[in-house]
Coordinates of N, CA and C in Angstrom, one line a residue:
M979 N -1.8 14.2 -14.3 CA -0.8 13.4 -13.6 C -0.6 13.9 -12.2
A980 N -0.4 13.0 -11.3 CA -0.2 13.3 -9.9 C 1.2 14.0 -9.7
R981 N 1.4 15.0 -8.8 CA 2.6 15.4 -8.3 C 3.3 14.3 -7.5
Y982 N 4.6 14.2 -7.6 CA 5.3 13.2 -6.8 C 6.4 14.0 -5.9
L983 N 6.1 14.0 -4.6 CA 6.9 14.7 -3.7 C 7.7 13.8 -2.8
D984 N 9.1 13.8 -2.9 CA 10.0 12.9 -2.1 C 10.3 13.5 -0.9
V985 N 9.7 13.2 0.2 CA 9.8 13.8 1.5 C 10.8 12.9 2.4
H986 N 11.7 13.6 3.1 CA 12.7 12.9 4.0 C 12.0 12.1 5.1
P987 N 12.1 10.8 5.4 CA 11.3 10.2 6.4 C 11.5 10.6 7.8
D988 N 12.7 11.1 8.1 CA 13.0 11.5 9.4 C 13.0 13.0 9.7
N989 N 13.4 13.7 8.7 CA 13.4 15.2 8.8 C 12.7 15.8 7.6
P990 N 11.4 15.7 7.6 CA 10.6 16.2 6.5 C 10.9 17.8 6.2
Q991 N 11.1 18.0 4.8 CA 11.6 19.3 4.4 C 10.2 20.2 4.6
P992 N 10.3 21.4 5.3 CA 9.2 22.1 5.5 C 8.6 22.7 4.2
R993 N 9.4 22.9 3.3 CA 8.9 23.5 1.9 C 8.0 22.5 1.2
L994 N 8.4 21.2 1.3 CA 7.6 20.1 0.8 C 6.3 19.7 1.5
V995 N 6.5 19.9 2.9 CA 5.2 19.7 3.7 C 4.2 20.8 3.4
Q996 N 4.8 22.0 3.2 CA 3.8 23.2 3.0 C 3.3 22.9 1.6
Q997 N 3.9 22.4 0.6 CA 3.3 22.1 -0.7 C 2.2 21.1 -0.6
I998 N 2.4 20.1 0.4 CA 1.3 19.2 0.5 C 0.1 19.8 1.2
V999 N 0.3 20.7 2.1 CA -0.8 21.3 2.8 C -1.4 22.3 1.9
D1000 N -0.7 23.0 1.1 CA -1.3 23.9 0.1 C -2.2 23.1 -0.8
A1001 N -1.8 22.0 -1.2 CA -2.6 21.1 -2.2 C -3.9 20.7 -1.5
L1002 N -3.8 20.3 -0.2 CA -5.0 19.9 0.6 C -6.0 21.0 0.7
N1003 N -5.3 22.2 1.0 CA -6.3 23.3 1.1 C -7.0 23.7 -0.2
D1004 N -6.3 23.3 -1.3 CA -7.0 23.5 -2.6 C -7.8 22.4 -3.0
D1005 N -8.2 21.4 -2.0 CA -9.1 20.3 -2.2 C -8.5 19.2 -3.0
A1006 N -7.2 19.1 -2.9 CA -6.4 17.9 -3.5 C -6.8 16.7 -2.7
L1007 N -6.6 15.5 -3.4 CA -6.7 14.2 -2.8 C -5.3 13.6 -2.9
I1008 N -4.7 13.3 -1.7 CA -3.4 12.8 -1.7 C -3.2 11.4 -1.3
A1009 N -2.2 10.7 -1.7 CA -1.7 9.4 -1.3 C -0.5 9.5 -0.4
Y1010 N -0.6 9.1 0.8 CA 0.5 9.4 1.8 C 0.9 8.2 2.6
P1011 N 2.2 8.1 3.0 CA 2.6 6.9 3.8 C 2.3 7.1 5.3
T1012 N 2.0 6.0 5.9 CA 1.6 6.1 7.4 C 2.5 4.9 8.1
D1013 N 2.3 4.8 9.3 CA 2.9 3.6 10.0 C 2.1 2.3 9.7
S1014 N 1.2 2.3 8.8 CA 0.5 1.0 8.5 C 0.1 1.0 7.0
G1015 N 1.1 1.3 6.2 CA 0.9 1.3 4.7 C 0.3 2.7 4.2
Y1016 N 0.2 2.8 3.0 CA -0.3 4.1 2.4 C -1.8 4.3 2.7
A1017 N -2.3 5.5 2.6 CA -3.5 6.0 2.9 C -3.9 7.0 1.8
L1018 N -5.1 7.2 1.7 CA -5.7 8.3 0.8 C -6.2 9.5 1.8
G1019 N -5.9 10.7 1.5 CA -6.2 11.7 2.4 C -6.8 13.0 1.7
A1020 N -7.8 13.6 2.4 CA -8.3 14.9 2.0 C -8.7 15.7 3.1
R1021 N -8.8 17.0 2.9 CA -9.2 17.8 4.0 C -10.6 17.6 4.3
V1022 N -11.1 17.7 5.6 CA -12.4 17.3 6.1 C -13.5 18.1 5.3
G1023 N -13.1 19.3 5.0 CA -14.1 20.2 4.2 C -14.1 20.0 2.7
N1024 N -13.3 19.2 2.3 CA -13.3 18.8 0.8 C -14.5 17.9 0.4
R1025 N -15.5 18.5 -0.1 CA -16.8 17.8 -0.3 C -16.6 16.5 -1.3
S1026 N -15.8 16.8 -2.2 CA -15.6 15.7 -3.2 C -14.5 14.6 -2.8
G1027 N -13.7 14.9 -1.8 CA -12.7 13.9 -1.4 C -13.3 12.6 -0.9
R1028 N -14.4 12.6 -0.1 CA -15.0 11.4 0.3 C -15.4 10.6 -0.8
D1029 N -16.1 11.1 -1.9 CA -16.5 10.3 -3.1 C -15.3 9.8 -3.9
R1030 N -14.3 10.6 -4.0 CA -13.2 10.1 -4.8 C -12.5 9.0 -4.0
I1031 N -12.4 9.0 -2.7 CA -11.8 7.8 -2.0 C -12.6 6.6 -2.2
L1032 N -13.9 6.8 -2.1 CA -14.9 5.6 -2.3 C -14.7 5.0 -3.8
D1033 N -14.6 5.9 -4.6 CA -14.4 5.4 -6.0 C -13.2 4.7 -6.3
I1034 N -12.1 5.2 -5.8 CA -10.7 4.5 -6.0 C -10.8 3.1 -5.3
R1035 N -11.4 3.1 -4.1 CA -11.4 1.8 -3.3 C -12.5 0.9 -3.7
G1036 N -13.5 1.3 -4.5 CA -14.6 0.4 -4.8 C -15.5 0.1 -3.7
L1037 N -15.7 1.1 -2.8 CA -16.5 0.8 -1.6 C -17.8 1.6 -1.6
D1038 N -18.8 1.2 -0.8 CA -20.1 1.9 -0.9 C -20.1 2.9 0.3
D1039 N -21.3 3.6 0.5 CA -21.3 4.7 1.5 C -21.4 4.2 2.9
K1040 N -21.4 2.9 3.2 CA -21.4 2.4 4.5 C -20.0 2.2 5.1
H1041 N -19.0 2.5 4.2 CA -17.6 2.6 4.7 C -17.2 3.5 5.8
H1042 N -16.6 3.0 6.9 CA -16.1 3.8 8.0 C -14.9 4.7 7.5
F1043 N -15.1 5.9 7.4 CA -14.0 6.7 7.2 C -13.2 7.0 8.5
T1044 N -12.0 7.4 8.4 CA -11.1 7.8 9.5 C -10.6 9.2 9.5
L1045 N -10.6 9.7 10.6 CA -10.1 11.0 10.8 C -8.8 10.9 11.5
V1046 N -7.7 11.3 10.7 CA -6.3 11.2 11.3 C -5.9 12.4 12.0
C1047 N -5.7 12.1 13.3 CA -5.5 13.4 14.1 C -4.0 13.5 14.6
R1048 N -3.7 14.8 14.9 CA -2.4 15.0 15.4 C -1.9 14.6 16.8
D1049 N -2.9 14.5 17.7 CA -2.8 14.3 19.0 C -4.1 13.9 19.7
F1050 N -4.1 13.4 20.9 CA -5.3 13.0 21.6 C -6.2 14.1 21.8
S1051 N -5.8 15.2 22.0 CA -6.6 16.5 22.3 C -7.4 16.7 21.0
Q1052 N -6.8 16.6 19.8 CA -7.5 16.9 18.6 C -8.6 15.8 18.4
L1053 N -8.1 14.4 18.7 CA -9.1 13.3 18.6 C -10.4 13.5 19.5
G1054 N -10.1 14.1 20.7 CA -11.2 14.3 21.6 C -12.2 15.3 21.1
Q1055 N -11.9 16.1 20.1 CA -12.8 17.1 19.6 C -13.7 16.4 18.5
M1056 N -13.2 15.4 18.0 CA -13.9 14.7 16.9 C -15.0 13.6 17.4
V1057 N -14.6 12.9 18.5 CA -15.4 11.8 18.9 C -15.6 11.9 20.5
H1058 N -16.7 11.2 20.9 CA -16.9 11.1 22.3 C -16.2 9.8 22.8
V1059 N -15.4 10.1 23.8 CA -14.6 9.0 24.5 C -15.0 8.9 25.9
D1060 N -15.7 7.8 26.4 CA -16.2 7.8 27.7 C -15.0 7.3 28.6
N1061 N -15.3 7.2 30.0 CA -14.2 6.9 30.9 C -13.7 5.5 30.6
S1062 N -14.5 4.6 30.4 CA -14.0 3.2 30.1 C -13.1 3.0 29.0
A1063 N -13.2 3.9 28.0 CA -12.3 3.8 26.8 C -11.0 4.8 26.9
F1064 N -11.2 5.8 27.7 CA -10.3 6.9 27.6 C -8.7 6.4 27.9
R1065 N -8.6 5.6 29.0 CA -7.2 5.3 29.3 C -6.6 4.3 28.3
A1066 N -7.4 3.3 27.9 CA -7.0 2.4 27.0 C -6.7 3.0 25.5
I1067 N -7.5 3.9 25.1 CA -7.1 4.5 23.8 C -6.0 5.3 23.9
R1068 N -5.9 6.2 25.0 CA -4.7 7.1 25.2 C -3.5 6.3 25.3
S1069 N -3.4 5.1 25.8 CA -2.2 4.4 26.0 C -1.7 3.8 24.7
A1070 N -2.7 3.6 23.8 CA -2.4 2.9 22.5 C -2.0 3.8 21.4
T1071 N -2.0 5.2 21.7 CA -1.8 6.2 20.6 C -0.5 7.0 21.1
P1072 N 0.3 7.4 20.1 CA 0.1 7.1 18.7 C 0.5 5.7 18.4
G1073 N 0.0 5.2 17.4 CA 0.3 3.8 17.0 C -0.7 3.3 15.8
P1074 N -0.5 2.0 15.4 CA -1.3 1.5 14.3 C -2.7 0.9 14.8
Y1075 N -3.5 1.8 15.3 CA -4.8 1.4 15.7 C -5.9 2.5 15.2
T1076 N -7.1 2.0 14.8 CA -8.1 2.9 14.4 C -9.3 2.5 15.4
F1077 N -9.8 3.6 16.0 CA -11.0 3.4 16.9 C -12.3 4.0 16.3
I1078 N -13.3 3.2 16.4 CA -14.6 3.6 15.9 C -15.4 4.0 17.1
L1079 N -15.7 5.3 17.0 CA -16.4 6.0 18.3 C -17.6 7.0 17.8
P1080 N -18.5 7.2 18.7 CA -19.5 8.2 18.3 C -19.0 9.6 18.0
A1081 N -19.4 10.2 16.9 CA -18.9 11.4 16.5 C -19.5 12.6 17.2
T1082 N -18.7 13.6 17.4 CA -19.2 14.9 17.9 C -19.7 15.7 16.7
P1083 N -20.5 16.8 17.1 CA -21.0 17.7 15.9 C -19.9 18.3 15.1
E1084 N -18.7 18.1 15.6 CA -17.6 18.8 14.7 C -17.4 18.0 13.4
V1085 N -17.9 16.8 13.4 CA -17.6 16.0 12.2 C -18.9 16.1 11.3
P1086 N -18.7 16.5 9.9 CA -19.8 16.6 9.1 C -20.5 15.3 8.8
K1087 N -21.9 15.5 8.7 CA -22.7 14.3 8.7 C -22.4 13.3 7.5
R1088 N -21.9 14.0 6.4 CA -21.6 13.1 5.2 C -20.4 12.2 5.5
L1089 N -19.7 12.3 6.5 CA -18.5 11.6 6.9 C -18.8 10.4 7.8
L1090 N -20.1 10.5 8.3 CA -20.4 9.5 9.4 C -21.0 8.2 8.7
H1091 N -20.9 7.2 9.6 CA -21.6 5.8 9.2 C -23.1 6.1 9.1
P1092 N -23.8 5.8 8.1 CA -25.3 6.4 7.9 C -26.1 5.8 9.0
K1093 N -25.9 4.8 9.6 CA -26.8 4.2 10.7 C -26.2 4.5 12.1
K1094 N -24.9 4.3 12.3 CA -24.4 4.3 13.6 C -24.1 5.7 14.1
R1095 N -23.9 6.7 13.1 CA -23.4 8.1 13.4 C -22.0 8.0 14.0
T1096 N -21.2 7.1 13.6 CA -19.8 6.9 14.1 C -18.8 7.3 13.0
V1097 N -17.6 7.4 13.5 CA -16.5 7.6 12.6 C -15.1 7.1 13.2
G1098 N -14.3 6.6 12.3 CA -13.1 6.1 12.8 C -12.0 7.3 13.1
V1099 N -11.1 7.1 14.1 CA -10.1 8.1 14.5 C -8.8 7.3 14.8
R1100 N -7.7 8.1 14.4 CA -6.4 7.4 14.8 C -5.3 8.5 14.8
I1101 N -4.3 8.2 15.6 CA -3.1 9.1 15.6 C -1.9 8.2 15.2
P1102 N -1.4 8.4 14.0 CA -0.4 7.6 13.5 C 1.0 8.0 14.1
D1103 N 1.9 7.0 14.2 CA 3.2 7.1 14.8 C 4.1 7.2 13.5
H1104 N 4.1 8.3 12.8 CA 4.8 8.5 11.5 C 5.3 9.9 11.3
T1105 N 6.6 10.2 11.3 CA 7.1 11.5 11.4 C 6.6 12.5 10.3
V1106 N 6.3 12.0 9.1 CA 5.9 12.8 7.9 C 4.5 13.2 8.1
V1107 N 3.6 12.2 8.5 CA 2.2 12.5 8.8 C 2.0 13.5 9.9
R1108 N 2.7 13.3 10.9 CA 2.7 14.3 12.0 C 3.1 15.7 11.5
A1109 N 4.2 15.8 10.7 CA 4.5 17.2 10.1 C 3.3 17.7 9.3
I1110 N 2.7 16.9 8.4 CA 1.6 17.3 7.6 C 0.4 17.8 8.6
L1111 N 0.1 17.2 9.6 CA -1.1 17.4 10.4 C -0.7 18.7 11.3
D1112 N 0.6 18.8 11.7 CA 0.9 20.0 12.4 C 0.7 21.3 11.5
A1113 N 1.3 21.2 10.2 CA 1.0 22.3 9.4 C -0.4 22.6 8.9
L1114 N -1.2 21.4 8.8 CA -2.5 21.7 8.3 C -3.4 22.2 9.5
G1115 N -3.2 21.8 10.7 CA -3.9 22.4 11.7 C -5.2 21.8 12.0
E1116 N -5.6 20.6 11.4 CA -6.9 20.0 11.4 C -6.7 18.5 11.1
P1117 N -7.7 17.7 11.5 CA -7.5 16.3 11.1 C -7.6 16.1 9.6
L1118 N -7.2 14.9 9.1 CA -7.2 14.6 7.7 C -8.2 13.5 7.5
L1119 N -9.2 13.7 6.7 CA -10.1 12.7 6.3 C -9.3 11.6 5.5
S1120 N -9.5 10.3 6.0 CA -8.5 9.3 5.5 C -9.1 8.0 5.2
S1121 N -8.5 7.1 4.5 CA -8.8 5.7 4.3 C -7.6 4.9 3.8
S1122 N -7.4 3.8 4.4 CA -6.3 3.0 3.9 C -6.4 2.8 2.4
L1123 N -5.1 2.8 1.8 CA -5.1 2.7 0.4 C -5.0 1.1 0.0
I1124 N -6.1 0.5 0.1 CA -6.3 -0.9 -0.3 C -7.1 -0.9 -1.6
L1125 N -6.5 -1.2 -2.7 CA -7.1 -1.2 -4.0 C -8.0 -2.4 -4.0
P1126 N -9.1 -2.3 -4.9 CA -10.0 -3.5 -5.1 C -9.2 -4.7 -5.5
G1127 N -9.7 -5.9 -4.7 CA -9.0 -7.1 -5.1 C -7.8 -7.3 -4.2
D1128 N -7.3 -6.3 -3.6 CA -6.1 -6.5 -2.6 C -6.6 -6.6 -1.0
T1129 N -5.8 -7.2 -0.3 CA -6.1 -7.3 1.2 C -5.1 -6.4 2.0
D1130 N -4.1 -6.0 1.4 CA -3.1 -5.1 2.2 C -3.0 -3.8 1.6
P1131 N -2.6 -2.8 2.3 CA -2.4 -1.5 1.7 C -1.1 -1.4 0.8
Q1132 N -1.0 -0.4 -0.2 CA 0.1 -0.1 -0.9 C 1.2 0.3 0.0
T1133 N 2.5 0.0 -0.4 CA 3.7 0.3 0.6 C 4.7 1.2 -0.2
M1134 N 4.7 1.3 -1.4 CA 5.7 2.1 -2.1 C 5.1 3.2 -2.9
G1135 N 5.8 4.3 -2.8 CA 5.2 5.6 -3.5 C 5.2 5.5 -4.9
W1136 N 6.2 4.9 -5.5 CA 6.3 4.8 -6.9 C 5.2 3.9 -7.5
E1137 N 5.0 2.8 -6.7 CA 3.9 1.9 -7.2 C 2.5 2.7 -7.2
V1138 N 2.3 3.5 -6.1 CA 1.0 4.2 -5.9 C 0.9 5.2 -7.1
K1139 N 2.0 5.8 -7.6 CA 1.9 6.8 -8.6 C 1.5 6.1 -9.9
E1140 N 2.1 4.9 -10.1 CA 2.0 4.1 -11.3 C 0.6 3.6 -11.4
A1141 N -0.1 3.2 -10.1 CA -1.4 2.8 -10.2 C -2.5 3.9 -10.3
L1142 N -2.2 5.1 -9.6 CA -3.2 6.1 -9.4 C -2.8 7.4 -10.0
D1143 N -2.0 7.5 -11.0 CA -1.4 8.7 -11.5 C -2.5 9.7 -11.9
H1144 N -3.7 9.1 -12.4 CA -4.7 9.9 -12.9 C -5.9 10.1 -11.9
S1145 N -5.7 9.4 -10.7 CA -6.9 9.4 -9.8 C -6.7 10.3 -8.5
V1146 N -5.4 10.5 -8.2 CA -5.0 11.4 -7.0 C -4.3 12.5 -7.6
D1147 N -4.2 13.6 -6.7 CA -3.5 14.8 -7.1 C -1.9 14.8 -6.7
V1148 N -1.7 14.2 -5.6 CA -0.4 14.2 -5.0 C 0.0 12.8 -4.4
V1149 N 1.2 12.4 -4.7 CA 1.7 11.1 -4.2 C 3.0 11.5 -3.3
V1150 N 2.9 11.2 -2.0 CA 3.9 11.6 -1.1 C 4.9 10.4 -0.9
E1151 N 6.1 10.4 -1.2 CA 7.1 9.5 -1.1 C 7.9 9.7 0.2
A1152 N 8.1 8.6 1.1 CA 8.8 8.9 2.2 C 9.5 7.5 2.6
G1153 N 10.0 6.7 1.6 CA 10.6 5.4 1.9 C 9.4 4.3 2.0
E1154 N 9.9 3.1 2.1 CA 8.9 2.0 2.1 C 8.2 2.0 3.6
T1155 N 6.9 1.7 3.4 CA 6.0 1.6 4.6 C 5.7 0.2 5.0
P1156 N 5.3 0.0 6.3 CA 4.8 -1.5 6.7 C 3.6 -1.8 5.8
A1157 N 3.5 -3.0 5.6 CA 2.4 -3.6 4.6 C 1.1 -3.8 5.4
E1158 N 1.1 -3.9 6.7 CA 0.0 -4.3 7.5 C -0.9 -3.2 7.9
P1159 N -2.2 -3.2 7.6 CA -3.0 -2.1 8.0 C -3.2 -2.0 9.6
T1160 N -4.0 -1.0 10.0 CA -4.2 -0.7 11.3 C -5.2 -1.9 11.9
T1161 N -5.0 -2.1 13.2 CA -6.0 -2.9 13.9 C -7.3 -2.1 14.2
V1162 N -8.5 -2.4 13.9 CA -9.6 -1.5 14.1 C -10.4 -2.0 15.3
I1163 N -10.7 -1.2 16.2 CA -11.4 -1.5 17.4 C -12.8 -0.6 17.4
D1164 N -13.8 -1.3 17.4 CA -15.1 -0.6 17.5 C -15.5 -0.4 19.0
W1165 N -15.4 0.9 19.5 CA -15.7 1.2 20.8 C -17.0 2.0 20.9
S1166 N -17.9 1.8 20.0 CA -19.1 2.7 20.0 C -20.1 2.1 21.0
G1167 N -20.0 0.8 21.4 CA -20.9 0.2 22.2 C -20.4 0.2 23.6
D1168 N -20.8 -0.8 24.4 CA -20.5 -0.9 25.9 C -19.1 -1.5 26.2
A1169 N -18.6 -2.3 25.1 CA -17.3 -3.0 25.2 C -16.7 -2.9 23.9
P1170 N -15.3 -3.0 23.9 CA -14.6 -2.8 22.6 C -14.7 -4.2 21.8
E1171 N -14.8 -4.0 20.4 CA -15.0 -5.1 19.6 C -13.9 -5.1 18.5
V1172 N -13.1 -6.1 18.3 CA -12.1 -6.1 17.4 C -12.7 -6.3 16.1
V1173 N -12.7 -5.3 15.1 CA -13.2 -5.4 13.8 C -12.2 -5.8 12.7
R1174 N -11.0 -5.5 12.9 CA -10.0 -6.0 12.1 C -8.6 -6.2 12.8
R1175 N -8.1 -7.3 12.7 CA -6.7 -7.5 13.3 C -5.6 -7.1 12.4
G1176 N -4.8 -6.2 12.8 CA -3.8 -5.7 11.9 C -2.5 -5.5 12.7
A1177 N -1.8 -4.4 12.4 CA -0.5 -4.1 12.9 C -0.5 -4.1 14.4
G1178 N -1.5 -3.4 15.1 CA -1.5 -3.2 16.5 C -2.0 -4.5 17.1
D1179 N -1.5 -4.8 18.4 CA -1.8 -5.9 19.1 C -3.3 -5.7 19.8
P1180 N -4.2 -6.5 19.3 CA -5.6 -6.3 19.8 C -5.9 -6.9 21.2
D1181 N -4.9 -7.6 21.7 CA -5.3 -8.3 23.0 C -5.2 -7.3 24.1
R1182 N -4.6 -6.2 23.9 CA -4.5 -5.1 25.0 C -5.9 -4.7 25.4
F1183 N -6.8 -4.9 24.5 CA -8.3 -4.5 24.7 C -9.2 -5.5 25.1

């Protein structure tokens, strides 16, 4: 059964945040709230985390994973951001956007798109996530918690626990989250391409 941790949405309790980080460091898979619905998360070095996420979501290995980053500096260590994209991406973060960009050697090959050698990155505007990332000290391998047959991510912690009690190790509760997923922008080519319209305004790109 998954542990259920009720974290204050505005003032996350350090003790509970550390329990989440300790679980991640022990290769746990967590379900956690973001500014665009729930997501599944694992430490980048967790070799089984990727496969568990694919299994829960019913996806194949062509799925674009996302590295959830604490800040733009950390994001810049994971992906190559050229001059044309730098200012636009920086001005849109933190927020409900995911950007697909060429990965740096810092990203394990197993997490890259098999043909494009790209990965998604984002900086969420969510107090609890930022507390987890601060304590973890590294990006979080992540994917929106959209279950097979659904079009929107899960939004309530108790519903996530009910659905995935034996599939994840920790469910983080922090109040209801928005139901709309991130807007996904593929900036791996010469110009940005809107892959998915979501919570973030795509017209700024």
